[in-house]
Protein backbone atom coordinates (compact mmCIF):
# COMPACT_ATOMS: atom_id res chain seq x y z
CA UNK A 1 0.00 0.00 0.00
CA UNK A 2 1.21 3.51 -0.72
CA UNK A 3 1.69 5.45 2.50
CA UNK A 4 1.18 9.08 1.50
CA UNK A 5 1.48 10.31 5.09
CA UNK A 6 4.97 8.81 5.32
CA UNK A 7 6.00 10.58 2.12
CA UNK A 8 4.44 13.84 3.33
CA UNK A 9 6.53 13.55 6.47
CA UNK A 10 9.67 13.35 4.30
CA UNK A 11 8.62 16.24 2.06
CA UNK A 12 7.53 18.57 4.83
CA UNK A 13 10.60 18.24 7.10
CA UNK A 14 12.50 21.04 5.33
CA UNK A 15 11.66 23.56 2.60
CA UNK A 16 14.68 22.49 0.54
CA UNK A 17 15.88 18.98 -0.22
CA UNK A 18 19.53 19.13 -1.23
CA UNK A 19 20.24 17.00 -4.30
CA UNK A 20 23.72 15.60 -3.69
CA UNK A 21 26.23 14.31 -6.23
CA UNK A 22 29.14 13.14 -4.08
CA UNK A 23 32.32 11.87 -5.71
CA UNK A 24 34.43 11.42 -2.60
CA UNK A 25 33.11 9.26 0.22
CA UNK A 26 35.39 11.11 2.65
CA UNK A 27 33.20 14.18 2.16
CA UNK A 28 29.97 12.35 3.02
CA UNK A 29 29.97 12.77 6.82
CA UNK A 30 31.23 16.38 6.94
CA UNK A 31 28.83 17.34 4.16
CA UNK A 32 25.83 15.78 5.94
CA UNK A 33 26.91 17.31 9.25
CA UNK A 34 27.14 20.76 7.67
CA UNK A 35 23.71 20.40 6.05
CA UNK A 36 22.07 19.19 9.24
CA UNK A 37 23.80 21.93 11.28
CA UNK A 38 22.36 24.48 8.86
CA UNK A 39 18.88 23.01 9.24
CA UNK A 40 18.56 20.86 6.11
CA UNK A 41 18.19 17.28 7.25
CA UNK A 42 16.41 15.58 4.35
CA UNK A 43 19.20 14.56 2.01
CA UNK A 44 18.84 13.09 -1.49
CA UNK A 45 22.02 11.25 -2.48
CA UNK A 46 21.96 10.64 -6.21
CA UNK A 47 23.13 7.27 -7.52
CA UNK A 48 25.26 9.06 -10.08
CA UNK A 49 28.67 8.39 -8.63
CA UNK A 50 30.46 5.10 -8.01
CA UNK A 51 30.55 5.73 -4.24
CA UNK A 52 26.89 6.79 -3.87
CA UNK A 53 25.83 3.74 -1.84
CA UNK A 54 28.73 4.21 0.57
CA UNK A 55 27.80 7.88 0.82
CA UNK A 56 24.27 6.88 1.84
CA UNK A 57 25.71 4.58 4.51
CA UNK A 58 28.05 7.26 5.86
CA UNK A 59 25.50 10.08 5.82
CA UNK A 60 22.96 7.85 7.58
CA UNK A 61 25.28 7.78 10.60
CA UNK A 62 24.91 11.53 11.09
CA UNK A 63 22.43 12.27 13.89
CA UNK A 64 19.32 13.97 12.59
CA UNK A 65 19.92 13.18 8.92
CA UNK A 66 17.14 11.54 6.94
CA UNK A 67 18.97 10.12 3.94
CA UNK A 68 17.32 8.99 0.73
CA UNK A 69 18.50 7.93 -2.70
CA UNK A 70 17.91 9.83 -5.92
CA UNK A 71 18.41 8.99 -9.59
CA UNK A 72 16.90 5.59 -8.84
CA UNK A 73 16.09 4.26 -12.30
CA UNK A 74 14.89 0.68 -11.73
CA UNK A 75 14.01 -1.84 -8.99
CA UNK A 76 17.57 -3.10 -8.72
CA UNK A 77 18.79 0.45 -7.99
CA UNK A 78 16.05 0.66 -5.37
CA UNK A 79 17.08 -2.66 -3.77
CA UNK A 80 20.69 -1.50 -3.50
CA UNK A 81 19.71 1.90 -2.14
CA UNK A 82 17.41 0.46 0.52
CA UNK A 83 20.09 -2.06 1.55
CA UNK A 84 22.53 0.85 1.93
CA UNK A 85 20.06 2.52 4.29
CA UNK A 86 18.07 4.89 2.06
CA UNK A 87 14.87 5.85 3.87
CA UNK A 88 13.16 7.36 0.86
CA UNK A 89 13.56 7.04 -2.89
CA UNK A 90 13.48 9.69 -5.61
CA UNK A 91 13.53 9.00 -9.34
CA UNK A 92 13.60 11.31 -12.35
CA UNK A 93 10.58 9.53 -13.89
CA UNK A 94 7.66 7.27 -13.06
CA UNK A 95 7.58 3.57 -13.87
CA UNK A 96 5.14 0.94 -12.65
CA UNK A 97 8.08 -1.31 -11.76
CA UNK A 98 9.45 1.30 -9.37
CA UNK A 99 6.06 1.92 -7.78
CA UNK A 100 5.63 -1.82 -7.15
CA UNK A 101 9.17 -2.12 -5.76
CA UNK A 102 8.56 0.79 -3.38
CA UNK A 103 5.42 -0.91 -2.09
CA UNK A 104 7.35 -4.18 -1.62
CA UNK A 105 10.06 -2.32 0.33
CA UNK A 106 7.52 -0.14 2.14
CA UNK A 107 9.70 2.86 1.36
CA UNK A 108 8.36 6.36 0.52
CA UNK A 109 8.78 6.94 -3.21
CA UNK A 110 8.82 10.29 -4.98
CA UNK A 111 8.82 9.81 -8.75
CA UNK A 112 9.45 12.51 -11.31
CA UNK A 113 6.67 13.77 -13.54
CA UNK A 114 6.89 16.21 -16.43
CA UNK A 115 3.31 16.50 -17.69
CA UNK A 116 -0.37 15.69 -17.15
CA UNK A 117 -0.04 12.18 -18.58
CA UNK A 118 2.71 11.30 -16.11
CA UNK A 119 0.59 12.55 -13.22
CA UNK A 120 -2.42 10.59 -14.45
CA UNK A 121 -0.38 7.38 -14.60
CA UNK A 122 0.79 8.12 -11.07
CA UNK A 123 -2.75 8.71 -9.84
CA UNK A 124 -3.84 5.42 -11.43
CA UNK A 125 -1.09 3.69 -9.41
CA UNK A 126 -2.24 5.32 -6.18
CA UNK A 127 0.34 8.14 -6.01
CA UNK A 128 -0.37 11.79 -5.32
CA UNK A 129 3.08 13.23 -4.51
CA UNK A 130 5.51 13.91 -7.32
CA UNK A 131 8.84 15.50 -8.14
CA UNK A 132 8.19 18.02 -10.95
CA UNK A 133 11.28 17.47 -13.06
CA UNK A 134 13.09 19.16 -14.70
CA UNK A 135 11.08 22.01 -13.23
CA UNK A 136 12.44 25.05 -15.06
CA UNK A 137 12.95 23.35 -18.42
CA UNK A 138 9.39 22.02 -18.26
CA UNK A 139 7.89 25.48 -18.17
CA UNK A 140 8.67 26.59 -14.65
CA UNK A 141 6.11 28.07 -12.31
CA UNK A 142 3.47 28.80 -15.00
CA UNK A 143 3.53 25.14 -16.06
CA UNK A 144 3.20 23.85 -12.51
CA UNK A 145 0.35 26.28 -11.83
CA UNK A 146 -1.48 24.98 -14.90
CA UNK A 147 -1.01 21.38 -13.80
CA UNK A 148 -2.07 22.18 -10.25
CA UNK A 149 -5.27 23.81 -11.51
CA UNK A 150 -6.22 20.55 -13.24
CA UNK A 151 -5.34 18.12 -10.45
CA UNK A 152 -6.32 20.14 -7.41
CA UNK A 153 -4.87 20.45 -3.96
CA UNK A 154 -4.63 16.72 -3.25
CA UNK A 155 -1.71 16.43 -5.64
CA UNK A 156 1.51 17.89 -4.25
CA UNK A 157 4.94 18.49 -5.69
CA UNK A 158 8.64 18.83 -5.04
CA UNK A 159 9.86 20.84 -8.04
CA UNK A 160 13.50 20.14 -8.87
CA UNK A 161 15.85 21.08 -11.68
CA UNK A 162 17.05 24.62 -12.29
CA UNK A 163 15.83 26.02 -8.96
CA UNK A 164 18.15 28.44 -7.16
CA UNK A 165 18.31 30.12 -3.76
CA UNK A 166 16.83 33.20 -5.45
CA UNK A 167 13.97 31.45 -7.24
CA UNK A 168 13.10 28.94 -4.48
CA UNK A 169 10.81 31.29 -2.49
CA UNK A 170 8.52 31.83 -5.48
CA UNK A 171 8.17 28.07 -5.97
CA UNK A 172 7.63 27.50 -2.25
CA UNK A 173 4.82 30.05 -2.27
CA UNK A 174 2.71 27.83 -4.53
CA UNK A 175 0.06 26.05 -2.45
CA UNK A 176 0.74 22.64 -4.02
CA UNK A 177 4.50 22.76 -3.40
CA UNK A 178 5.66 20.90 -0.26
CA UNK A 179 9.38 21.48 -0.77
CA UNK A 180 11.85 22.12 -3.58
CA UNK A 181 14.92 20.13 -4.56
CA UNK A 182 18.19 21.58 -5.72
CA UNK A 183 21.91 21.11 -5.94
CA UNK A 184 22.85 24.72 -5.20
CA UNK A 185 23.45 24.18 -1.48
CA UNK A 186 26.50 21.98 -2.07
CA UNK A 187 27.55 23.14 -5.56
CA UNK A 188 31.22 23.93 -6.18
CA UNK A 189 34.35 22.83 -4.38
CA UNK A 190 33.65 21.18 -1.03
CA UNK A 191 33.65 23.71 1.80
CA UNK A 192 31.80 22.64 4.95
CA UNK A 193 31.44 26.17 6.37
CA UNK A 194 30.05 27.47 3.13
CA UNK A 195 27.62 24.55 2.86
CA UNK A 196 26.42 25.20 6.40
CA UNK A 197 25.82 28.86 5.57
CA UNK A 198 23.92 28.06 2.38
CA UNK A 199 21.92 25.41 4.23
CA UNK A 200 21.04 27.91 6.95
CA UNK A 201 19.73 30.34 4.35
CA UNK A 202 17.78 27.60 2.56
CA UNK A 203 16.29 26.25 5.78
CA UNK A 204 14.84 29.66 6.56
CA UNK A 205 12.85 29.76 3.32
CA UNK A 206 9.15 29.38 4.01
CA UNK A 207 6.87 26.75 2.55
C1 LIG B 1 18.09 16.53 -9.90
O1 LIG B 1 18.71 15.52 -10.01
O2 LIG B 1 17.01 16.54 -9.31
C2 LIG B 1 18.60 17.74 -10.55
O3 LIG B 1 19.78 17.47 -11.24
C3 LIG B 1 18.85 18.86 -9.61
O4 LIG B 1 18.75 19.97 -10.39
P1 LIG B 1 19.66 21.25 -10.16
O5 LIG B 1 21.10 20.75 -10.27
O6 LIG B 1 19.30 22.18 -11.29
O7 LIG B 1 19.35 21.80 -8.81
Coordinates of C-alpha atoms in Angstrom, one line a residue, residues 66-164:
X66 CA 17.1 11.5 6.9
X67 CA 19.0 10.1 3.9
X68 CA 17.3 9.0 0.7
X69 CA 18.5 7.9 -2.7
X70 CA 17.9 9.8 -5.9
X71 CA 18.4 9.0 -9.6
X72 CA 16.9 5.6 -8.8
X73 CA 16.1 4.3 -12.3
X74 CA 14.9 0.7 -11.7
X75 CA 14.0 -1.8 -9.0
X76 CA 17.6 -3.1 -8.7
X77 CA 18.8 0.4 -8.0
X78 CA 16.0 0.7 -5.4
X79 CA 17.1 -2.7 -3.8
X80 CA 20.7 -1.5 -3.5
X81 CA 19.7 1.9 -2.1
X82 CA 17.4 0.5 0.5
X83 CA 20.1 -2.1 1.5
X84 CA 22.5 0.8 1.9
X85 CA 20.1 2.5 4.3
X86 CA 18.1 4.9 2.1
X87 CA 14.9 5.8 3.9
X88 CA 13.2 7.4 0.9
X89 CA 13.6 7.0 -2.9
X90 CA 13.5 9.7 -5.6
X91 CA 13.5 9.0 -9.3
X92 CA 13.6 11.3 -12.4
X93 CA 10.6 9.5 -13.9
X94 CA 7.7 7.3 -13.1
X95 CA 7.6 3.6 -13.9
X96 CA 5.1 0.9 -12.7
X97 CA 8.1 -1.3 -11.8
X98 CA 9.5 1.3 -9.4
X99 CA 6.1 1.9 -7.8
X100 CA 5.6 -1.8 -7.1
X101 CA 9.2 -2.1 -5.8
X102 CA 8.6 0.8 -3.4
X103 CA 5.4 -0.9 -2.1
X104 CA 7.4 -4.2 -1.6
X105 CA 10.1 -2.3 0.3
X106 CA 7.5 -0.1 2.1
X107 CA 9.7 2.9 1.4
X108 CA 8.4 6.4 0.5
X109 CA 8.8 6.9 -3.2
X110 CA 8.8 10.3 -5.0
X111 CA 8.8 9.8 -8.7
X112 CA 9.5 12.5 -11.3
X113 CA 6.7 13.8 -13.5
X114 CA 6.9 16.2 -16.4
X115 CA 3.3 16.5 -17.7
X116 CA -0.4 15.7 -17.1
X117 CA 0.0 12.2 -18.6
X118 CA 2.7 11.3 -16.1
X119 CA 0.6 12.6 -13.2
X120 CA -2.4 10.6 -14.5
X121 CA -0.4 7.4 -14.6
X122 CA 0.8 8.1 -11.1
X123 CA -2.7 8.7 -9.8
X124 CA -3.8 5.4 -11.4
X125 CA -1.1 3.7 -9.4
X126 CA -2.2 5.3 -6.2
X127 CA 0.3 8.1 -6.0
X128 CA -0.4 11.8 -5.3
X129 CA 3.1 13.2 -4.5
X130 CA 5.5 13.9 -7.3
X131 CA 8.8 15.5 -8.1
X132 CA 8.2 18.0 -10.9
X133 CA 11.3 17.5 -13.1
X134 CA 13.1 19.2 -14.7
X135 CA 11.1 22.0 -13.2
X136 CA 12.4 25.0 -15.1
X137 CA 12.9 23.3 -18.4
X138 CA 9.4 22.0 -18.3
X139 CA 7.9 25.5 -18.2
X140 CA 8.7 26.6 -14.6
X141 CA 6.1 28.1 -12.3
X142 CA 3.5 28.8 -15.0
X143 CA 3.5 25.1 -16.1
X144 CA 3.2 23.9 -12.5
X145 CA 0.4 26.3 -11.8
X146 CA -1.5 25.0 -14.9
X147 CA -1.0 21.4 -13.8
X148 CA -2.1 22.2 -10.2
X149 CA -5.3 23.8 -11.5
X150 CA -6.2 20.5 -13.2
X151 CA -5.3 18.1 -10.4
X152 CA -6.3 20.1 -7.4
X153 CA -4.9 20.4 -4.0
X154 CA -4.6 16.7 -3.3
X155 CA -1.7 16.4 -5.6
X156 CA 1.5 17.9 -4.3
X157 CA 4.9 18.5 -5.7
X158 CA 8.6 18.8 -5.0
X159 CA 9.9 20.8 -8.0
X160 CA 13.5 20.1 -8.9
X161 CA 15.9 21.1 -11.7
X162 CA 17.0 24.6 -12.3
X163 CA 15.8 26.0 -9.0
X164 CA 18.2 28.4 -7.2

